[in-house]
PDB file of C-alpha atoms in Angstrom:
ATOM      1  CA  MET A  15     -84.918  14.671 -68.562  1.00  0.00           C
ATOM      2  CA  LYS A  16     -88.544  15.794 -68.322  1.00  0.00           C
ATOM      3  CA  LEU A  17     -89.521  19.416 -67.753  1.00  0.00           C
ATOM      4  CA  TYR A  18     -91.808  19.794 -64.746  1.00  0.00           C
ATOM      5  CA  TYR A  19     -93.937  22.929 -64.443  1.00  0.00           C
ATOM      6  CA  CYS A  20     -97.495  23.924 -63.619  1.00  0.00           C
ATOM      7  CA  LYS A  21     -99.812  23.116 -66.534  1.00  0.00           C
ATOM      8  CA  TYR A  22    -103.400  24.202 -67.103  1.00  0.00           C
ATOM      9  CA  PRO A  23    -106.399  22.802 -68.996  1.00  0.00           C
ATOM     10  CA  GLU A  24    -106.412  23.325 -72.735  1.00  0.00           C
ATOM     11  CA  GLY A  25    -107.246  26.899 -73.702  1.00  0.00           C
ATOM     12  CA  ARG A  26    -105.850  28.394 -70.496  1.00  0.00           C
ATOM     13  CA  GLN A  27    -102.386  29.688 -69.796  1.00  0.00           C
ATOM     14  CA  ASN A  28    -100.495  31.540 -67.091  1.00  0.00           C
ATOM     15  CA  PHE A  29     -97.552  33.608 -68.290  1.00  0.00           C
ATOM     16  CA  GLY A  30     -95.035  32.657 -65.597  1.00  0.00           C
ATOM     17  CA  ASP A  31     -95.655  28.938 -65.949  1.00  0.00           C
ATOM     18  CA  ALA A  32     -95.818  29.075 -69.752  1.00  0.00           C
ATOM     19  CA  LEU A  33     -92.361  30.655 -69.819  1.00  0.00           C
ATOM     20  CA  ASN A  34     -90.904  27.250 -68.918  1.00  0.00           C
ATOM     21  CA  PRO A  35     -91.221  25.324 -72.208  1.00  0.00           C
ATOM     22  CA  TRP A  36     -90.648  28.513 -74.211  1.00  0.00           C
ATOM     23  CA  LEU A  37     -87.477  29.547 -72.357  1.00  0.00           C
ATOM     24  CA  TRP A  38     -85.742  26.272 -71.552  1.00  0.00           C
ATOM     25  CA  GLU A  39     -86.062  24.818 -75.029  1.00  0.00           C
ATOM     26  CA  LYS A  40     -84.145  27.849 -76.292  1.00  0.00           C
ATOM     27  CA  LEU A  41     -81.514  27.827 -73.538  1.00  0.00           C
ATOM     28  CA  ILE A  42     -80.854  24.089 -73.239  1.00  0.00           C
ATOM     29  CA  PRO A  43     -81.937  22.626 -76.591  1.00  0.00           C
ATOM     30  CA  GLY A  44     -81.758  18.874 -76.970  1.00  0.00           C
ATOM     31  CA  ILE A  45     -81.677  18.175 -73.226  1.00  0.00           C
ATOM     32  CA  LEU A  46     -85.357  18.013 -72.297  1.00  0.00           C
ATOM     33  CA  ASP A  47     -87.403  14.990 -73.301  1.00  0.00           C
ATOM     34  CA  ASP A  48     -90.104  12.757 -71.792  1.00  0.00           C
ATOM     35  CA  ASP A  49     -87.881  10.637 -69.547  1.00  0.00           C
ATOM     36  CA  PRO A  50     -89.603  10.781 -66.117  1.00  0.00           C
ATOM     37  CA  ASN A  51     -86.567   9.369 -64.306  1.00  0.00           C
ATOM     38  CA  CYS A  52     -85.069  12.855 -64.121  1.00  0.00           C
ATOM     39  CA  ALA A  53     -87.162  16.001 -63.621  1.00  0.00           C
ATOM     40  CA  PHE A  54     -86.017  19.511 -64.526  1.00  0.00           C
ATOM     41  CA  VAL A  55     -87.832  21.919 -62.190  1.00  0.00           C
ATOM     42  CA  GLY A  56     -87.575  25.528 -63.304  1.00  0.00           C
ATOM     43  CA  ILE A  57     -89.696  28.663 -63.018  1.00  0.00           C
ATOM     44  CA  GLY A  58     -92.507  28.711 -60.482  1.00  0.00           C
ATOM     45  CA  THR A  59     -93.280  28.178 -56.800  1.00  0.00           C
ATOM     46  CA  LEU A  60     -92.839  24.443 -57.164  1.00  0.00           C
ATOM     47  CA  ILE A  61     -90.722  23.227 -54.257  1.00  0.00           C
ATOM     48  CA  ASN A  62     -93.280  21.914 -51.785  1.00  0.00           C
ATOM     49  CA  ASP A  63     -94.664  18.619 -50.521  1.00  0.00           C
ATOM     50  CA  ALA A  64     -96.544  18.128 -53.799  1.00  0.00           C
ATOM     51  CA  LEU A  65     -93.341  17.939 -55.862  1.00  0.00           C
ATOM     52  CA  PRO A  66     -92.436  14.325 -54.923  1.00  0.00           C
ATOM     53  CA  ARG A  67     -96.029  13.225 -55.581  1.00  0.00           C
ATOM     54  CA  ARG A  68     -96.105  14.923 -58.973  1.00  0.00           C
ATOM     55  CA  THR A  69     -92.720  13.559 -60.051  1.00  0.00           C
ATOM     56  CA  PRO A  70     -93.035  10.059 -58.547  1.00  0.00           C
ATOM     57  CA  GLN A  71     -90.712   8.315 -61.008  1.00  0.00           C
ATOM     58  CA  ALA A  72     -87.915  10.833 -60.719  1.00  0.00           C
ATOM     59  CA  LYS A  73     -84.741   9.429 -59.246  1.00  0.00           C
ATOM     60  CA  LEU A  74     -83.236  12.910 -59.594  1.00  0.00           C
ATOM     61  CA  ARG A  75     -84.818  16.344 -59.480  1.00  0.00           C
ATOM     62  CA  VAL A  76     -82.812  19.212 -60.950  1.00  0.00           C
ATOM     63  CA  ILE A  77     -83.799  22.497 -59.302  1.00  0.00           C
ATOM     64  CA  PHE A  78     -83.020  25.641 -61.270  1.00  0.00           C
ATOM     65  CA  SER A  79     -84.183  29.078 -60.020  1.00  0.00           C
ATOM     66  CA  THR A  80     -87.332  27.603 -58.470  1.00  0.00           C
ATOM     67  CA  GLY A  81     -89.256  29.043 -55.538  1.00  0.00           C
ATOM     68  CA  ALA A  82     -90.389  27.262 -52.370  1.00  0.00           C
ATOM     69  CA  GLY A  83     -93.939  27.616 -51.113  1.00  0.00           C
ATOM     70  CA  TYR A  84     -97.611  26.726 -51.526  1.00  0.00           C
ATOM     71  CA  GLU A  85     -99.090  23.422 -50.353  1.00  0.00           C
ATOM     72  CA  LYS A  86     -98.596  22.434 -46.712  1.00  0.00           C
ATOM     73  CA  ALA A  87     -94.887  21.858 -46.290  1.00  0.00           C
ATOM     74  CA  THR A  88     -91.491  21.698 -47.956  1.00  0.00           C
ATOM     75  CA  PRO A  89     -90.116  18.344 -49.092  1.00  0.00           C
ATOM     76  CA  VAL A  90     -87.193  16.592 -47.480  1.00  0.00           C
ATOM     77  CA  ILE A  91     -84.171  17.646 -49.512  1.00  0.00           C
ATOM     78  CA  ASP A  92     -82.360  14.363 -49.981  1.00  0.00           C
ATOM     79  CA  GLU A  93     -79.901  12.927 -52.509  1.00  0.00           C
ATOM     80  CA  SER A  94     -82.566  12.981 -55.234  1.00  0.00           C
ATOM     81  CA  TYR A  95     -82.335  16.794 -55.390  1.00  0.00           C
ATOM     82  CA  HIS A  96     -79.582  18.512 -57.356  1.00  0.00           C
ATOM     83  CA  ILE A  97     -80.034  22.208 -56.633  1.00  0.00           C
ATOM     84  CA  TYR A  98     -78.230  24.722 -58.835  1.00  0.00           C
ATOM     85  CA  CYS A  99     -80.074  27.785 -57.546  1.00  0.00           C
ATOM     86  CA  VAL A 100     -83.377  28.915 -56.074  1.00  0.00           C
ATOM     87  CA  ARG A 101     -85.466  32.041 -56.623  1.00  0.00           C
ATOM     88  CA  GLY A 102     -84.326  34.022 -53.605  1.00  0.00           C
ATOM     89  CA  PRO A 103     -83.180  34.072 -49.967  1.00  0.00           C
ATOM     90  CA  ILE A 104     -86.593  33.198 -48.531  1.00  0.00           C
ATOM     91  CA  SER A 105     -86.710  30.005 -50.585  1.00  0.00           C
ATOM     92  CA  ALA A 106     -83.171  29.131 -49.508  1.00  0.00           C
ATOM     93  CA  GLU A 107     -84.053  29.674 -45.857  1.00  0.00           C
ATOM     94  CA  LYS A 108     -87.260  27.623 -46.068  1.00  0.00           C
ATOM     95  CA  LEU A 109     -85.316  24.724 -47.571  1.00  0.00           C
ATOM     96  CA  GLY A 110     -82.371  24.990 -45.189  1.00  0.00           C
ATOM     97  CA  LEU A 111     -79.975  25.761 -48.041  1.00  0.00           C
ATOM     98  CA  SER A 112     -76.849  27.878 -48.189  1.00  0.00           C
ATOM     99  CA  ARG A 113     -77.575  31.493 -49.068  1.00  0.00           C
ATOM    100  CA  ASP A 114     -75.102  31.027 -51.946  1.00  0.00           C
ATOM    101  CA  LEU A 115     -77.836  29.049 -53.725  1.00  0.00           C
ATOM    102  CA  ALA A 116     -80.227  32.003 -53.538  1.00  0.00           C
ATOM    103  CA  VAL A 117     -79.884  33.677 -56.936  1.00  0.00           C
ATOM    104  CA  THR A 118     -83.071  34.903 -58.629  1.00  0.00           C
ATOM    105  CA  ASP A 119     -85.943  33.858 -60.874  1.00  0.00           C
ATOM    106  CA  GLY A 120     -84.870  32.139 -64.076  1.00  0.00           C
ATOM    107  CA  ALA A 121     -87.004  34.466 -66.193  1.00  0.00           C
ATOM    108  CA  LEU A 122     -84.080  36.894 -65.999  1.00  0.00           C
ATOM    109  CA  LEU A 123     -82.378  34.663 -68.572  1.00  0.00           C
ATOM    110  CA  LEU A 124     -84.701  36.249 -71.129  1.00  0.00           C
ATOM    111  CA  ARG A 125     -81.976  38.876 -71.391  1.00  0.00           C
ATOM    112  CA  LYS A 126     -79.874  36.318 -73.272  1.00  0.00           C
ATOM    113  CA  LEU A 127     -82.597  35.894 -75.903  1.00  0.00           C
ATOM    114  CA  ILE A 128     -84.241  39.237 -76.575  1.00  0.00           C
ATOM    115  CA  ASP A 129     -83.333  41.934 -79.040  1.00  0.00           C
ATOM    116  CA  HIS A 130     -82.196  44.853 -76.882  1.00  0.00           C
ATOM    117  CA  SER A 131     -82.877  47.509 -79.501  1.00  0.00           C
ATOM    118  CA  SER A 132     -85.482  50.011 -78.342  1.00  0.00           C
ATOM    119  CA  ILE A 133     -89.002  49.973 -79.729  1.00  0.00           C
ATOM    120  CA  PRO A 134     -91.523  52.858 -79.660  1.00  0.00           C
ATOM    121  CA  LYS A 135     -93.626  53.181 -76.535  1.00  0.00           C
ATOM    122  CA  LYS A 136     -97.368  53.042 -77.197  1.00  0.00           C
ATOM    123  CA  TYR A 137     -98.690  53.173 -73.642  1.00  0.00           C
ATOM    124  CA  LYS A 138     -97.869  55.347 -70.645  1.00  0.00           C
ATOM    125  CA  PHE A 139     -99.299  52.545 -68.487  1.00  0.00           C
ATOM    126  CA  SER A 140    -100.339  48.964 -69.104  1.00  0.00           C
ATOM    127  CA  TYR A 141    -102.129  46.631 -66.706  1.00  0.00           C
ATOM    128  CA  MET A 142    -101.505  42.887 -66.279  1.00  0.00           C
ATOM    129  CA  PRO A 143    -103.852  41.076 -63.871  1.00  0.00           C
ATOM    130  CA  HIS A 144    -103.270  37.802 -62.083  1.00  0.00           C
ATOM    131  CA  TYR A 145    -104.359  34.970 -64.371  1.00  0.00           C
ATOM    132  CA  ASN A 146    -107.234  34.069 -62.032  1.00  0.00           C
ATOM    133  CA  PHE A 147    -108.746  37.514 -62.525  1.00  0.00           C
ATOM    134  CA  ALA A 148    -107.936  38.222 -66.168  1.00  0.00           C
ATOM    135  CA  GLY A 149    -110.834  38.952 -68.483  1.00  0.00           C
ATOM    136  CA  ASP A 150    -112.219  41.325 -71.041  1.00  0.00           C
ATOM    137  CA  GLY A 151    -113.725  43.341 -68.212  1.00  0.00           C
ATOM    138  CA  TRP A 152    -110.181  44.492 -67.464  1.00  0.00           C
ATOM    139  CA  GLN A 153    -109.688  45.060 -71.183  1.00  0.00           C
ATOM    140  CA  ARG A 154    -112.630  47.494 -71.130  1.00  0.00           C
ATOM    141  CA  VAL A 155    -111.243  49.307 -68.085  1.00  0.00           C
ATOM    142  CA  CYS A 156    -107.874  49.730 -69.797  1.00  0.00           C
ATOM    143  CA  ASP A 157    -109.499  50.878 -73.043  1.00  0.00           C
ATOM    144  CA  GLN A 158    -111.492  53.464 -71.105  1.00  0.00           C
ATOM    145  CA  LEU A 159    -108.310  54.849 -69.512  1.00  0.00           C
ATOM    146  CA  GLY A 160    -106.152  54.628 -72.618  1.00  0.00           C
ATOM    147  CA  PHE A 161    -103.966  52.006 -70.895  1.00  0.00           C
ATOM    148  CA  GLY A 162    -102.547  48.929 -72.546  1.00  0.00           C
ATOM    149  CA  TYR A 163    -103.990  45.609 -71.393  1.00  0.00           C
ATOM    150  CA  ILE A 164    -101.881  42.446 -71.089  1.00  0.00           C
ATOM    151  CA  SER A 165    -103.491  39.078 -70.482  1.00  0.00           C
ATOM    152  CA  PRO A 166    -101.345  36.390 -68.824  1.00  0.00           C
ATOM    153  CA  ALA A 167    -103.025  33.956 -71.231  1.00  0.00           C
ATOM    154  CA  TRP A 168    -101.572  35.551 -74.387  1.00  0.00           C
ATOM    155  CA  GLU A 169     -98.742  34.029 -76.376  1.00  0.00           C
ATOM    156  CA  ILE A 170     -95.314  34.711 -74.858  1.00  0.00           C
ATOM    157  CA  GLU A 171     -94.076  36.859 -77.749  1.00  0.00           C
ATOM    158  CA  ASP A 172     -97.206  39.037 -77.633  1.00  0.00           C
ATOM    159  CA  ILE A 173     -96.761  39.659 -73.913  1.00  0.00           C
ATOM    160  CA  LEU A 174     -93.096  40.543 -74.330  1.00  0.00           C
ATOM    161  CA  THR A 175     -93.906  42.990 -77.120  1.00  0.00           C
ATOM    162  CA  ARG A 176     -96.672  44.710 -75.142  1.00  0.00           C
ATOM    163  CA  ILE A 177     -94.447  45.065 -72.072  1.00  0.00           C
ATOM    164  CA  ARG A 178     -91.717  46.606 -74.219  1.00  0.00           C
ATOM    165  CA  GLN A 179     -94.283  49.045 -75.662  1.00  0.00           C
ATOM    166  CA  THR A 180     -95.158  50.200 -72.144  1.00  0.00           C
ATOM    167  CA  GLU A 181     -93.547  52.948 -70.082  1.00  0.00           C
ATOM    168  CA  VAL A 182     -94.804  51.675 -66.688  1.00  0.00           C
ATOM    169  CA  LEU A 183     -96.411  48.282 -66.079  1.00  0.00           C
ATOM    170  CA  VAL A 184     -99.027  47.957 -63.344  1.00  0.00           C
ATOM    171  CA  CYS A 185     -99.118  44.269 -62.512  1.00  0.00           C
ATOM    172  CA  GLU A 186    -100.774  41.774 -60.254  1.00  0.00           C
ATOM    173  CA  ALA A 187     -99.042  38.936 -62.114  1.00  0.00           C
ATOM    174  CA  MET A 188     -95.618  38.466 -60.502  1.00  0.00           C
ATOM    175  CA  HIS A 189     -93.914  37.351 -63.697  1.00  0.00           C
ATOM    176  CA  GLY A 190     -95.246  40.473 -65.347  1.00  0.00           C
ATOM    177  CA  ALA A 191     -93.096  42.387 -62.861  1.00  0.00           C
ATOM    178  CA  ILE A 192     -90.113  40.031 -63.218  1.00  0.00           C
ATOM    179  CA  VAL A 193     -90.094  40.269 -67.000  1.00  0.00           C
ATOM    180  CA  ALA A 194     -90.742  44.022 -66.958  1.00  0.00           C
ATOM    181  CA  ASP A 195     -87.746  44.434 -64.649  1.00  0.00           C
ATOM    182  CA  THR A 196     -85.701  42.202 -66.950  1.00  0.00           C
ATOM    183  CA  LEU A 197     -86.687  44.361 -69.928  1.00  0.00           C
ATOM    184  CA  ARG A 198     -85.917  47.540 -67.929  1.00  0.00           C
ATOM    185  CA  VAL A 199     -89.567  48.638 -67.778  1.00  0.00           C
ATOM    186  CA  PRO A 200     -90.556  50.163 -64.399  1.00  0.00           C
ATOM    187  CA  TRP A 201     -93.426  48.374 -62.670  1.00  0.00           C
ATOM    188  CA  ILE A 202     -95.997  48.910 -59.938  1.00  0.00           C
ATOM    189  CA  PRO A 203     -97.198  45.851 -57.987  1.00  0.00           C
ATOM    190  CA  VAL A 204    -100.893  45.698 -57.077  1.00  0.00           C
ATOM    191  CA  SER A 205    -103.169  43.245 -55.320  1.00  0.00           C
ATOM    192  CA  THR A 206    -106.927  42.879 -55.705  1.00  0.00           C
ATOM    193  CA  HIS A 207    -107.527  39.705 -53.712  1.00  0.00           C
ATOM    194  CA  PRO A 208    -106.240  37.905 -50.572  1.00  0.00           C
ATOM    195  CA  SER A 209    -105.150  34.963 -52.743  1.00  0.00           C
ATOM    196  CA  ILE A 210    -102.244  37.079 -54.012  1.00  0.00           C
ATOM    197  CA  LEU A 211     -99.519  35.779 -51.710  1.00  0.00           C
ATOM    198  CA  PRO A 212     -96.794  38.279 -50.820  1.00  0.00           C
ATOM    199  CA  LEU A 213     -94.147  35.716 -49.811  1.00  0.00           C
ATOM    200  CA  LYS A 214     -93.088  34.759 -53.340  1.00  0.00           C
ATOM    201  CA  TRP A 215     -92.971  38.441 -54.323  1.00  0.00           C
ATOM    202  CA  GLN A 216     -90.791  39.157 -51.284  1.00  0.00           C
ATOM    203  CA  ASP A 217     -88.524  36.248 -52.199  1.00  0.00           C
ATOM    204  CA  TRP A 218     -87.877  37.528 -55.710  1.00  0.00           C
ATOM    205  CA  CYS A 219     -87.680  41.204 -54.677  1.00  0.00           C
ATOM    206  CA  ALA A 220     -85.066  40.352 -52.055  1.00  0.00           C
ATOM    207  CA  SER A 221     -82.986  38.674 -54.756  1.00  0.00           C
ATOM    208  CA  MET A 222     -83.013  41.943 -56.700  1.00  0.00           C
ATOM    209  CA  LYS A 223     -82.414  44.143 -53.635  1.00  0.00           C
ATOM    210  CA  LEU A 224     -85.878  45.618 -53.864  1.00  0.00           C
ATOM    211  CA  GLU A 225     -88.485  46.143 -51.161  1.00  0.00           C
ATOM    212  CA  TYR A 226     -91.879  44.681 -51.997  1.00  0.00           C
ATOM    213  CA  GLN A 227     -94.564  47.314 -51.462  1.00  0.00           C
ATOM    214  CA  SER A 228     -97.857  46.401 -53.081  1.00  0.00           C
ATOM    215  CA  TYR A 229    -100.758  48.775 -53.681  1.00  0.00           C
ATOM    216  CA  SER A 230    -104.325  47.615 -53.052  1.00  0.00           C
ATOM    217  CA  LEU A 231    -107.152  47.770 -55.560  1.00  0.00           C
ATOM    218  CA  SER A 232    -110.685  46.601 -54.920  1.00  0.00           C
ATOM    219  CA  HIS A 233    -111.465  43.214 -56.422  1.00  0.00           C
ATOM    220  CA  PHE A 234    -113.071  43.744 -59.821  1.00  0.00           C
ATOM    221  CA  TYR A 235    -116.148  41.565 -60.215  1.00  0.00           C
ATOM    222  CA  GLN A 236    -116.144  41.472 -63.975  1.00  0.00           C
ATOM    223  CA  PRO A 237    -119.274  41.154 -66.132  1.00  0.00           C
ATOM    224  CA  ARG A 238    -120.700  37.635 -66.187  1.00  0.00           C
ATOM    225  CA  SER A 239    -120.178  37.656 -69.931  1.00  0.00           C
ATOM    226  CA  SER A 240    -116.462  38.365 -69.561  1.00  0.00           C
ATOM    227  CA  THR A 241    -114.034  36.189 -71.493  1.00  0.00           C
ATOM    228  CA  GLY A 242    -110.385  35.574 -70.740  1.00  0.00           C
ATOM    229  CA  GLY A 243    -108.692  34.062 -67.704  1.00  0.00           C
ATOM    230  CA  TRP A 244    -110.852  31.393 -66.107  1.00  0.00           C
ATOM    231  CA  ALA A 245    -113.849  32.769 -68.064  1.00  0.00           C
ATOM    232  CA  LYS A 246    -112.201  32.059 -71.401  1.00  0.00           C
ATOM    233  CA  ASN A 247    -114.589  29.309 -72.470  1.00  0.00           C
ATOM    234  CA  LYS A 248    -117.797  31.198 -71.714  1.00  0.00           C
ATOM    235  CA  THR A 249    -120.050  32.149 -74.601  1.00  0.00           C
ATOM    236  CA  THR A 250    -120.308  35.908 -74.476  1.00  0.00           C
ATOM    237  CA  ASN A 251    -123.226  36.479 -76.809  1.00  0.00           C
ATOM    238  CA  LYS A 252    -125.574  33.998 -75.133  1.00  0.00           C
ATOM    239  CA  LEU A 253    -124.850  35.386 -71.675  1.00  0.00           C
ATOM    240  CA  ASP A 254    -125.174  38.962 -72.872  1.00  0.00           C
ATOM    241  CA  ASN A 255    -128.674  38.199 -74.101  1.00  0.00           C
ATOM    242  CA  LEU A 256    -129.650  36.929 -70.641  1.00  0.00           C
ATOM    243  CA  LEU A 257    -128.414  39.963 -68.723  1.00  0.00           C
ATOM    244  CA  THR A 258    -131.077  42.349 -67.504  1.00  0.00           C
ATOM    245  CA  PRO A 259    -130.685  46.094 -67.964  1.00  0.00           C
ATOM    246  CA  ALA A 260    -130.185  46.358 -64.196  1.00  0.00           C
ATOM    247  CA  ARG A 261    -127.334  43.838 -64.286  1.00  0.00           C
ATOM    248  CA  LYS A 262    -125.720  45.593 -67.238  1.00  0.00           C
ATOM    249  CA  LEU A 263    -125.904  48.860 -65.326  1.00  0.00           C
ATOM    250  CA  GLN A 264    -124.310  47.183 -62.296  1.00  0.00           C
ATOM    251  CA  ASP A 265    -121.480  45.872 -64.481  1.00  0.00           C
ATOM    252  CA  TRP A 266    -120.950  49.319 -65.987  1.00  0.00           C
ATOM    253  CA  LEU A 267    -120.825  50.938 -62.529  1.00  0.00           C
ATOM    254  CA  ARG A 268    -118.252  48.395 -61.383  1.00  0.00           C
ATOM    255  CA  GLN A 269    -116.160  49.192 -64.442  1.00  0.00           C
ATOM    256  CA  GLN A 270    -116.305  52.927 -63.661  1.00  0.00           C
ATOM    257  CA  LYS A 271    -115.294  52.305 -60.031  1.00  0.00           C
ATOM    258  CA  THR A 272    -112.348  50.128 -61.061  1.00  0.00           C
ATOM    259  CA  ALA A 273    -111.231  52.610 -63.721  1.00  0.00           C
ATOM    260  CA  LYS A 274    -111.332  55.434 -61.184  1.00  0.00           C
ATOM    261  CA  GLU A 275    -109.258  53.445 -58.661  1.00  0.00           C
ATOM    262  CA  LEU A 276    -106.658  52.446 -61.236  1.00  0.00           C
ATOM    263  CA  SER A 277    -106.419  55.984 -62.570  1.00  0.00           C
ATOM    264  CA  SER A 278    -105.913  57.370 -59.057  1.00  0.00           C
ATOM    265  CA  LEU A 279    -103.351  54.725 -58.137  1.00  0.00           C
ATOM    266  CA  VAL A 280    -100.945  55.466 -60.984  1.00  0.00           C
ATOM    267  CA  LYS A 281    -100.863  59.113 -59.925  1.00  0.00           C
ATOM    268  CA  ILE A 282     -99.508  58.302 -56.467  1.00  0.00           C
ATOM    269  CA  ALA A 283     -97.675  54.973 -56.814  1.00  0.00           C
ATOM    270  CA  LYS A 284     -93.906  54.924 -57.148  1.00  0.00           C
ATOM    271  CA  PRO A 285     -92.685  52.498 -59.833  1.00  0.00           C
ATOM    272  CA  HIS A 286     -90.004  49.945 -58.978  1.00  0.00           C
ATOM    273  CA  LEU A 287     -86.940  48.992 -60.997  1.00  0.00           C
ATOM    274  CA  SER A 288     -83.846  47.119 -59.884  1.00  0.00           C
ATOM    275  CA  SER A 289     -80.443  48.605 -60.588  1.00  0.00           C
ATOM    276  CA  ASP A 290     -78.550  47.782 -63.778  1.00  0.00           C
ATOM    277  CA  ALA A 291     -75.703  46.515 -61.615  1.00  0.00           C
ATOM    278  CA  GLN A 292     -77.970  44.064 -59.782  1.00  0.00           C
ATOM    279  CA  ILE A 293     -79.470  42.834 -63.049  1.00  0.00           C
ATOM    280  CA  GLU A 294     -76.027  42.128 -64.470  1.00  0.00           C
ATOM    281  CA  GLU A 295     -74.777  40.454 -61.287  1.00  0.00           C
ATOM    282  CA  MET A 296     -77.791  38.131 -61.042  1.00  0.00           C
ATOM    283  CA  LEU A 297     -77.680  37.373 -64.771  1.00  0.00           C
ATOM    284  CA  SER A 298     -74.006  36.446 -64.475  1.00  0.00           C
ATOM    285  CA  ARG A 299     -74.752  34.126 -61.562  1.00  0.00           C
ATOM    286  CA  LEU A 300     -77.643  32.468 -63.403  1.00  0.00           C
ATOM    287  CA  GLU A 301     -75.455  31.998 -66.474  1.00  0.00           C
ATOM    288  CA  GLY A 302     -72.803  30.398 -64.314  1.00  0.00           C
ATOM    289  CA  CYS A 303     -75.352  27.980 -62.862  1.00  0.00           C
ATOM    290  CA  LEU A 304     -76.656  27.185 -66.335  1.00  0.00           C
ATOM    291  CA  GLU A 305     -73.180  26.493 -67.709  1.00  0.00           C
ATOM    292  CA  GLN A 306     -72.470  24.190 -64.779  1.00  0.00           C
ATOM    293  CA  PHE A 307     -75.720  22.329 -65.427  1.00  0.00           C
ATOM    294  CA  LYS A 308     -74.881  21.885 -69.118  1.00  0.00           C
ATOM    295  CA  LEU A 309     -71.387  20.673 -68.230  1.00  0.00           C
ATOM    296  CA  ASP A 310     -72.819  18.165 -65.745  1.00  0.00           C
ATOM    297  CA  PHE A 311     -75.278  16.937 -68.350  1.00  0.00           C
ATOM    298  CA  ALA A 312     -72.530  16.543 -70.970  1.00  0.00           C
ATOM    299  CA  GLN A 313     -70.492  14.498 -68.490  1.00  0.00           C
ATOM    300  CA  GLY A 314     -73.409  12.114 -67.949  1.00  0.00           C
ATOM    301  CA  LYS A 315     -74.118  13.116 -64.381  1.00  0.00           C
ATOM    302  CA  PHE A 316     -77.862  12.617 -64.800  1.00  0.00           C
ATOM    303  CA  ASN A 317     -77.797   9.282 -66.610  1.00  0.00           C
ATOM    304  CA  SER A 318     -80.158   6.857 -64.938  1.00  0.00           C
TER     305      SER A 318
END
């Protein structure tokens, strides 16, 4: 059974997608391999008309806590799909599924793996941008404000530690919010660009009985020499040498504007956090789905 998830070119990583190999290998060890005849589709907005094209050899597609969306349409849900659960009620509705299959995002299963002992808080606020807009420009803004900075491209363990060290996470990355909620860290959703699609946020929030209310920040045009995110492979020193004093001043002014906006936002924004009861209910349902999947696998249900 081959794990299907969104992959990126070498040197780049998006936290939500990268959770897949990290999480599933721990939860269902020995099940995933390179057999393309059966695809395990987990965390991400992956149920769309691209899924059949990207898993062309799969005679069976196991859907576990996945979201529907992106691309142009949803696939025809036929006998090749074995759906244990989807990310939320919007995904279930889009796919024409029973609402009973609407559980929540599989990242909640992190609660089965983490050490729940408290660790000291180092930051009143931390900021986690969308992976498209991550960069050391945001790092400088956070340093200026005394905020923690979390890149979606960091290693999973480093991100988890920084979230746990934070009192309130300001996040444009949806899985920053999902994992913060899982770790019982309040979070504030923000958007800096029209490409941040609210539907998947609404889907997950509905699963946790939360109302999605995002706060707007101006898009931060980071310095041309910025590294991180899509700029990760740029050579900072060479570009820095080419920047004129006027351009450096422009970059500095943009940083000041962004820092001022972010500082003002955290003073007025109300952090979100799902209830402990909802967390435990959704975790129990996910665990039930996972146990059923493991039982089905043990009984040879997915043998090609």
